Coordinates of C-alpha atoms and ligand atoms in Angstrom, one line a residue:
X1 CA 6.3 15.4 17.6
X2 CA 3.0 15.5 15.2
X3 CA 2.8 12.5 12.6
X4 CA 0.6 14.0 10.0
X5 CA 0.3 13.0 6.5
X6 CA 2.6 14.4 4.4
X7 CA 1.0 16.6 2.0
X8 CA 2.3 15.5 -1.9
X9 CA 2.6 17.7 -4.5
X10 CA -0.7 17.7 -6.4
X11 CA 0.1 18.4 -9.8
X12 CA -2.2 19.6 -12.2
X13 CA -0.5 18.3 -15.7
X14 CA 2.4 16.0 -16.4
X15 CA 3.3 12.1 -15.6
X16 CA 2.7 11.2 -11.8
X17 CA 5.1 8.7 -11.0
X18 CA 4.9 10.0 -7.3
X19 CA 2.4 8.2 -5.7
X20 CA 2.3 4.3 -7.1
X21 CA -0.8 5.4 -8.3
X22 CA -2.1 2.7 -11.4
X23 CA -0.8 5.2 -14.1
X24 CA -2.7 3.1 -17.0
X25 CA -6.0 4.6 -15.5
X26 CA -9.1 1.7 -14.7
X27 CA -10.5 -1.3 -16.8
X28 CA -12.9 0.3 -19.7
X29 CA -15.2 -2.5 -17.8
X30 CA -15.1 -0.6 -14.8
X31 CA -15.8 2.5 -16.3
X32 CA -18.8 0.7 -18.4
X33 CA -20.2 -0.5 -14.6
X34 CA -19.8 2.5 -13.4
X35 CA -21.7 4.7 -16.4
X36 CA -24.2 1.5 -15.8
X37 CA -25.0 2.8 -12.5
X38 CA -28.6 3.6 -12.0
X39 CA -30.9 6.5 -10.7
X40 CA -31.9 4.3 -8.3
X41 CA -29.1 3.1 -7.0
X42 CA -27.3 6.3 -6.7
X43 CA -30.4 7.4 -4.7
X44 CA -30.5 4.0 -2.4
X45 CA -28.4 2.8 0.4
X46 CA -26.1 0.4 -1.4
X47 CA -26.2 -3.2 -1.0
X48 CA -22.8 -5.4 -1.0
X49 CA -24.1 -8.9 -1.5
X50 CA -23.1 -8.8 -5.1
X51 CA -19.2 -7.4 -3.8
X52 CA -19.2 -9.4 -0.9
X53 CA -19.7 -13.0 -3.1
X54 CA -17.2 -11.7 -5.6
X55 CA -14.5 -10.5 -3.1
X56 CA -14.7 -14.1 -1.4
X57 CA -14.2 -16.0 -4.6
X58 CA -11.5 -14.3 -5.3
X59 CA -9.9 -14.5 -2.4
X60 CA -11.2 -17.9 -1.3
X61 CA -12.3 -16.5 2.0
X62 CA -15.3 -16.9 4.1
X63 CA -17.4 -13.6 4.1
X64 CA -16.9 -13.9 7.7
X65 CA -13.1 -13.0 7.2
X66 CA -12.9 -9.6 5.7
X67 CA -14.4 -6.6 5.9
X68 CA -14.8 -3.7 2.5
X69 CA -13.2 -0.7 3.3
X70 CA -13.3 2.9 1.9
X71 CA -10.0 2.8 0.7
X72 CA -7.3 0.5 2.6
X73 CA -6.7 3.9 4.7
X74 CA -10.0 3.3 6.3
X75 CA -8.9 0.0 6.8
X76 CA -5.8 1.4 8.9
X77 CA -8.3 3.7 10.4
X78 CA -10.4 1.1 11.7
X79 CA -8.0 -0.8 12.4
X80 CA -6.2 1.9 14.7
X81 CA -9.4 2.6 16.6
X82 CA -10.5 -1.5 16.9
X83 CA -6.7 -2.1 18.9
X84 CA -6.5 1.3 20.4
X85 CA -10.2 1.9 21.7
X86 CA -10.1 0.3 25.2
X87 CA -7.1 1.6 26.7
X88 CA -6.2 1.8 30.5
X89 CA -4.8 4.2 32.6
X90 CA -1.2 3.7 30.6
X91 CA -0.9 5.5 27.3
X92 CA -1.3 2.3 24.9
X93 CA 1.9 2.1 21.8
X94 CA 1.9 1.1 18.4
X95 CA 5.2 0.4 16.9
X96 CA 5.6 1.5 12.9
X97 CA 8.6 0.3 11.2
X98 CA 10.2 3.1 9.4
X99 CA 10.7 4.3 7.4
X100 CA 6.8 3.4 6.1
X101 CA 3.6 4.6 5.0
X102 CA 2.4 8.1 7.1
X103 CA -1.2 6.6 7.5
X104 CA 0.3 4.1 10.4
X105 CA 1.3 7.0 12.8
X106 CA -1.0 9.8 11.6
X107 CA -3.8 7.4 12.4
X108 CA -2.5 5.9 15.8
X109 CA -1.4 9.2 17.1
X110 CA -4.5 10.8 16.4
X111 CA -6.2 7.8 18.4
X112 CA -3.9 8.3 21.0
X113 CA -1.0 5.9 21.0
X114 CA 2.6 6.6 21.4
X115 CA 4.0 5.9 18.2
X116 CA 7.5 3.7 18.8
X117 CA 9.4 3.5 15.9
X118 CA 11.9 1.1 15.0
X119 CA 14.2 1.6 12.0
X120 CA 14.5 -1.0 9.1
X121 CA 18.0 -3.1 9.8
X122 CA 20.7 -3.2 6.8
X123 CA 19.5 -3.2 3.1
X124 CA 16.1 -2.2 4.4
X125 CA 15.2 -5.6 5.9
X126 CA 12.7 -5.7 8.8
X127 CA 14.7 -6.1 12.0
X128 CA 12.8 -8.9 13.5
X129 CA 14.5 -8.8 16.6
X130 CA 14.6 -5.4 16.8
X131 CA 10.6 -5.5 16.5
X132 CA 10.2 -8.0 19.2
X133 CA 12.0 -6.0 21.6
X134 CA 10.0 -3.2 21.3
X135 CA 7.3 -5.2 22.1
X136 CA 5.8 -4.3 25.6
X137 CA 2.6 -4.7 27.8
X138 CA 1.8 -1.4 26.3
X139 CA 2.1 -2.3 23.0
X140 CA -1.4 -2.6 21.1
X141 CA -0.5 -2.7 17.1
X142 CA 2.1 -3.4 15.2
X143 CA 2.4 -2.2 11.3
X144 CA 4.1 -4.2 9.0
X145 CA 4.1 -3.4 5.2
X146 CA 5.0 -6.2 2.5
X147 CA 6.3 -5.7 -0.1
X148 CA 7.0 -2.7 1.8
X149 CA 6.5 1.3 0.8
X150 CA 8.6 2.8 -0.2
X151 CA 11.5 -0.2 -0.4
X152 CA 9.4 -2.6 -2.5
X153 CA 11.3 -5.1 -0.7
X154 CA 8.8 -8.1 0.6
X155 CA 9.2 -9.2 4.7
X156 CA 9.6 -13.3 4.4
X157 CA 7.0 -15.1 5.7
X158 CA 8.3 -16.8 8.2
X159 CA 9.4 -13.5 9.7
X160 CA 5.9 -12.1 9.9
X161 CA 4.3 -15.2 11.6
X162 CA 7.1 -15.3 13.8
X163 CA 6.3 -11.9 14.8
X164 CA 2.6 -12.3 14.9
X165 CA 2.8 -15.5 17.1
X166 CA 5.5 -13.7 19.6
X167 CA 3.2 -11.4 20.1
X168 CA -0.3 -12.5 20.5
X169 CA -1.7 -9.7 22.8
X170 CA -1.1 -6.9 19.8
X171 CA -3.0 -6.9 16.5
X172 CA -0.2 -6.8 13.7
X173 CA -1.9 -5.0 10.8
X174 CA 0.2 -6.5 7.4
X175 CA -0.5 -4.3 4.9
X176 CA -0.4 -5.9 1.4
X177 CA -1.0 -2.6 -0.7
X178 CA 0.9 -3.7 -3.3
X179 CA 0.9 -8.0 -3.0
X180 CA -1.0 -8.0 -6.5
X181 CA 2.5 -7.3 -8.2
X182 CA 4.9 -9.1 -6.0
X183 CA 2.0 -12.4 -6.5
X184 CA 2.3 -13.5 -2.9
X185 CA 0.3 -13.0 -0.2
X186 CA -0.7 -14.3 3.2
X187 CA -4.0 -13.7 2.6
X188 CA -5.4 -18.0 2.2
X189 CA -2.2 -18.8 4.1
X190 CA -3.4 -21.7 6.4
X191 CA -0.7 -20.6 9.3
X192 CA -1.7 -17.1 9.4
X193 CA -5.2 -17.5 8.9
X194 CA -5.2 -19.5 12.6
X195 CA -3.4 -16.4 13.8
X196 CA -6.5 -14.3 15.9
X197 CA -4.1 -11.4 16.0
X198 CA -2.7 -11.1 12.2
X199 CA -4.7 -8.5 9.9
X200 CA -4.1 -8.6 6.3
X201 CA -5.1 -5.4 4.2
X202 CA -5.5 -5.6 0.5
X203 CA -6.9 -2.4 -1.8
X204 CA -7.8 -1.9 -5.4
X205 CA -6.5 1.2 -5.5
X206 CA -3.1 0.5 -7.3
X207 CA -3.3 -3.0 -9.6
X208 CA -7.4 -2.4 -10.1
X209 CA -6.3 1.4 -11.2
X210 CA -9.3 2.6 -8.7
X211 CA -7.6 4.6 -6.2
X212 CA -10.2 7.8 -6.8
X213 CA -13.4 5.2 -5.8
X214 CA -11.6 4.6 -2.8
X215 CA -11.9 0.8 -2.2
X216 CA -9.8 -1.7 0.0
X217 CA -10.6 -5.2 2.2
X218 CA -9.4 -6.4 5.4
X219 CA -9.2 -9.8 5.9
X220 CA -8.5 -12.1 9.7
X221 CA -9.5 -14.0 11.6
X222 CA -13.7 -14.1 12.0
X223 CA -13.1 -12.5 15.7
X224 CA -11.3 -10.4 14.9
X225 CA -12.9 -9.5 11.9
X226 CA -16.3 -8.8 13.9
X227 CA -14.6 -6.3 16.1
X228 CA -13.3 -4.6 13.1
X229 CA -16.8 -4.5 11.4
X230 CA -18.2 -2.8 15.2
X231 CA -16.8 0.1 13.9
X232 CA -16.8 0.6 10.1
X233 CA -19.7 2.3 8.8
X234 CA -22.4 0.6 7.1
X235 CA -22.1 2.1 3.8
X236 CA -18.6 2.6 4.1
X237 CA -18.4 1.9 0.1
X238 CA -20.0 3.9 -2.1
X239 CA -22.2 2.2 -4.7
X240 CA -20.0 3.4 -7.9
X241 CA -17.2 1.5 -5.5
X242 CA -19.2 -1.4 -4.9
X243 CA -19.9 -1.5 -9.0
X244 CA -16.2 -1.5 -9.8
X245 CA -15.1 -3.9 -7.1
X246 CA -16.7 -6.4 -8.9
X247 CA -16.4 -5.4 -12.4
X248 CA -12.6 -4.8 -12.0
X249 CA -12.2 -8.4 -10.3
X250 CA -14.0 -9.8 -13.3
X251 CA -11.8 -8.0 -15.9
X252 CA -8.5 -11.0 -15.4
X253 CA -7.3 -8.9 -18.6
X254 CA -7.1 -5.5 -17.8
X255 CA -5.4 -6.7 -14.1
X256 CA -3.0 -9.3 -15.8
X257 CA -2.2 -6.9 -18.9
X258 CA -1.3 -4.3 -16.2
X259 CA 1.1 -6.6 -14.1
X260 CA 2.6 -7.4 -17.2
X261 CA 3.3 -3.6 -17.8
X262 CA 4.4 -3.1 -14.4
X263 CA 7.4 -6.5 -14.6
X264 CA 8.4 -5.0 -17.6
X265 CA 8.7 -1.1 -16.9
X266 CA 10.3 -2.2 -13.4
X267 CA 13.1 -4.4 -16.1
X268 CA 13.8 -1.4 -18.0
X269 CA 14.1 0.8 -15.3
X270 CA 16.7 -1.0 -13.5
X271 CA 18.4 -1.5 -16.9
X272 CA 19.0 1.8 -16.7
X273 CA 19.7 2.7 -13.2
X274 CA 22.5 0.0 -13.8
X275 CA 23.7 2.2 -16.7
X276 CA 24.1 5.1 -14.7
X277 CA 25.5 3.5 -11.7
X278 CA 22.2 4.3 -9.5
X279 CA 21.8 1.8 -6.6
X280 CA 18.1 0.9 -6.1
X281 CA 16.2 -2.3 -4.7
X282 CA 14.8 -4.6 -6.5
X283 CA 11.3 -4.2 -6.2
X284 CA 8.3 -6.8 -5.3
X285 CA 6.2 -3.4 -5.8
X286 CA 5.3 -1.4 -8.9
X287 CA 7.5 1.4 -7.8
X288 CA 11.7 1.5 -7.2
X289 CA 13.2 2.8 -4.6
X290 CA 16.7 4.5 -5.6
X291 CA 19.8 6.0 -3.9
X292 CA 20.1 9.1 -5.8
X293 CA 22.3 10.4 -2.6
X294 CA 23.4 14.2 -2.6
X295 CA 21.8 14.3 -6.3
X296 CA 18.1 13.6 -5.3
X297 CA 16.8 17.1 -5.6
X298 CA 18.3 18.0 -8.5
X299 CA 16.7 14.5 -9.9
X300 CA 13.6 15.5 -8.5
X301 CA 13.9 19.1 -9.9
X302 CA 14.7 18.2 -13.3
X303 CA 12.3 15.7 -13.8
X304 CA 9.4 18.3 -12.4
X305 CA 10.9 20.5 -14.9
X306 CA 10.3 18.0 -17.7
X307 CA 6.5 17.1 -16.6
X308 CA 7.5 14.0 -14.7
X309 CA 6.6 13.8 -10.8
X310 CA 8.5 11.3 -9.1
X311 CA 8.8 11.0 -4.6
X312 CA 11.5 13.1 -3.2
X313 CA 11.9 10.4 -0.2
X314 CA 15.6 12.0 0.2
X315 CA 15.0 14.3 3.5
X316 CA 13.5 11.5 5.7
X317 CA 15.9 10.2 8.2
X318 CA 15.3 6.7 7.2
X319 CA 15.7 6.8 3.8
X320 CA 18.1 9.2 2.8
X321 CA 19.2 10.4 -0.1
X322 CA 16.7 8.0 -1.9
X323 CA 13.8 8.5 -4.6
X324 CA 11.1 6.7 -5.5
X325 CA 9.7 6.0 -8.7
X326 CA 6.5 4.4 -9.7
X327 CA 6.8 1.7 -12.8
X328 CA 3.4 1.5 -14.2
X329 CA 2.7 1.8 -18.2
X330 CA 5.6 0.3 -19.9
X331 CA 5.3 4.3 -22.1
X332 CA 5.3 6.4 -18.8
X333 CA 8.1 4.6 -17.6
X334 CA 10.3 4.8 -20.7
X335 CA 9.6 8.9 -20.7
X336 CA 10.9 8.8 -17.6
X337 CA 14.1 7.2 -18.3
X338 CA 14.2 9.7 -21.4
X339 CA 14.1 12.5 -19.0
X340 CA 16.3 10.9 -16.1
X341 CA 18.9 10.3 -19.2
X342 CA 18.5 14.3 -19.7
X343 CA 19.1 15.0 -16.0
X344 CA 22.1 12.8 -15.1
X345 CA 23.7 13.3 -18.4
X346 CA 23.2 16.9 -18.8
X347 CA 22.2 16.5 -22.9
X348 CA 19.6 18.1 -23.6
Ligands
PLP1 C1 -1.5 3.3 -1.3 C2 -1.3 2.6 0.0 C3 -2.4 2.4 0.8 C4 -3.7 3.1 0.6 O1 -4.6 2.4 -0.1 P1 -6.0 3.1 -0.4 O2 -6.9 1.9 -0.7 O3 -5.9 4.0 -1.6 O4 -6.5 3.8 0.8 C5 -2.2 1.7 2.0 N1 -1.0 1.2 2.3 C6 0.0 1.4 1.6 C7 1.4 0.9 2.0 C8 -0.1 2.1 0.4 O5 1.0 2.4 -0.3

């Protein structure tokens, strides 16, 4: 079995709704920091004092309690190698609740681990149970997602510090990719905070709109935050990065106009899912996942054929028959209702 990333289409022209990329593109302020970039600092080392204050007043955290990442992957990445580097003489396990985002596996594999899977329970909740019993003396790192890809669907609390506190000798990574548009977050949360063993990963890649800067924190406790920080690079972000972190944390506009977008294009969407009879979930996310069942491709298909690029999530196992859609700019997300009305109606 080989858990490598799944390689996306990579379309050249055309709406991609495929990726939950921000599809409003940055803040204008973040481009201005970024054209406001300087000879010099292109040509020196980069300093993160300036990021590092910003990303702890906006987080109310400690500098001690997160590391910057280059991109919340590297965050996995570190993550992967900070739980998985001393390992005895048994194979060490990381457990990936699927189905889920291929950076957990991909990463863990290539580190070593066995990757255990354990499949989401009924309605795509997060069999905590299930979890806990897969749980052994082996087990290193456990991925948890909320709100989770591709469901959209957030893990409640109490669930995830009940796991976390059940399991105190493995690292439980909770990745909060997309926490900016459900507006909760464990990250401040007094409970988990005390947790040694809880990591909380946040990126700007989706609500900031900076996903091609590459950009992401990992906040925990200080201990474990220090192991993490033994092994990410010093420069990890670039200065460009470092410029827009704090420039697109400024800009309260830009990211509350773009939530705003995202609550509204998710409302129309399952307007019109209801319409056609399309189950979906409803989503803490800015994406939907929908059960499209023997009609996905030809969903998929048509949209492609109409410029629209949505996730064919129909052939895994764990999600079948389903697609998922990203809701970003309330006009993107009506064109695609336009077209989806073209494909499941047959007018045209
Ligand atoms: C998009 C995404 C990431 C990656 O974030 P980057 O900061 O772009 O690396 C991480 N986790 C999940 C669940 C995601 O969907």
């Amino acid at each position: 079995m080989s858990y490598t990333y799944e390689a996306v289409a990579r379309p050249k022209s055309g709406l991609r709704l495929h990726l939950n990329e921000n599809t409003g593109g940055c803040s204008r302020a973040v481009l201005d920091a970024i054209r406001a970039v300087s000879r010099h600092d292109v040509a020196f080392y980069p300093s993160y004092d300036d990021v590092v204050a910003a990303c702890a007043a906006r987080f109310d955290l400690a500098p001690e309690r997160f590391v910057l990442t280059n991109g919340l992957d590297e965050g996995i990445l570190v993550t992967t190698i900070t739980a998985l580097r001393d390992r005895g003489a048994d194979q060490p396990e990381a457990i990936v609740v699927v189905p889920a985002f291929d950076m957990y596996a991909s990463t863990s594999d290539a580190v070593g681990a066995r990757i255990v899977q354990v499949p989401l329970g009924r309605e795509f909740a997060v069999p905590v149970d299930d979890v806990l019993a897969a749980v052994s003396g082996r087990t290193r790192l456990l991925f948890l997602t909320s709100p989770n890809n591709p469901t959209g669907l957030l893990i409640p609390r109490a669930d995830i510090l009940r796991m976390a506190a059940a399991a105190p000798h493995v690292l439980v990574f909770l990745d909060e990719a997309y926490a900016d548009f459900a507006g909760v977050t464990l990250v401040g949360d007094a409970e988990a905070a005390a947790l040694p063993n809880l990591l909380i990963g946040r990126t700007f890649a989706k609500a900031y709109g900076i996903a091609g800067l590459r950009a992401g924190i990992v906040t925990g406790h200080p201990h474990t935050i220090a192991r993490l920080a033994r092994v990410v690079p010093p420069f990890s972000i670039n200065a460009c990065a470092a410029a827009a972190i704090r420039t697109g944390l400024a800009d309260r506009e830009y990211y509350d106009w773009y939530l705003a977008q995202v609550r509204e294009s998710k409302a129309l969407l399952y307007e019109a899912l209801r319409r056609w009879q399309l189950p979906f979930w409803e989503s803490a996310a800015n994406f939907v996942l929908v059960r499209a069942g023997d009609r996905a491709k030809a969903i998929v298909e048509g949209l492609a054929a109409r410029g629209i690029h949505i996730r064919d999530r129909s052939h895994d196992p764990s999600s079948p028959g389903c697609i998922r859609i990203t809701t970003g700019v309330v006009d993107h997300t009506t064109a695609c209702i336009r077209a989806l009305e073209e494909v499941l109606c047959g007018a045209a």
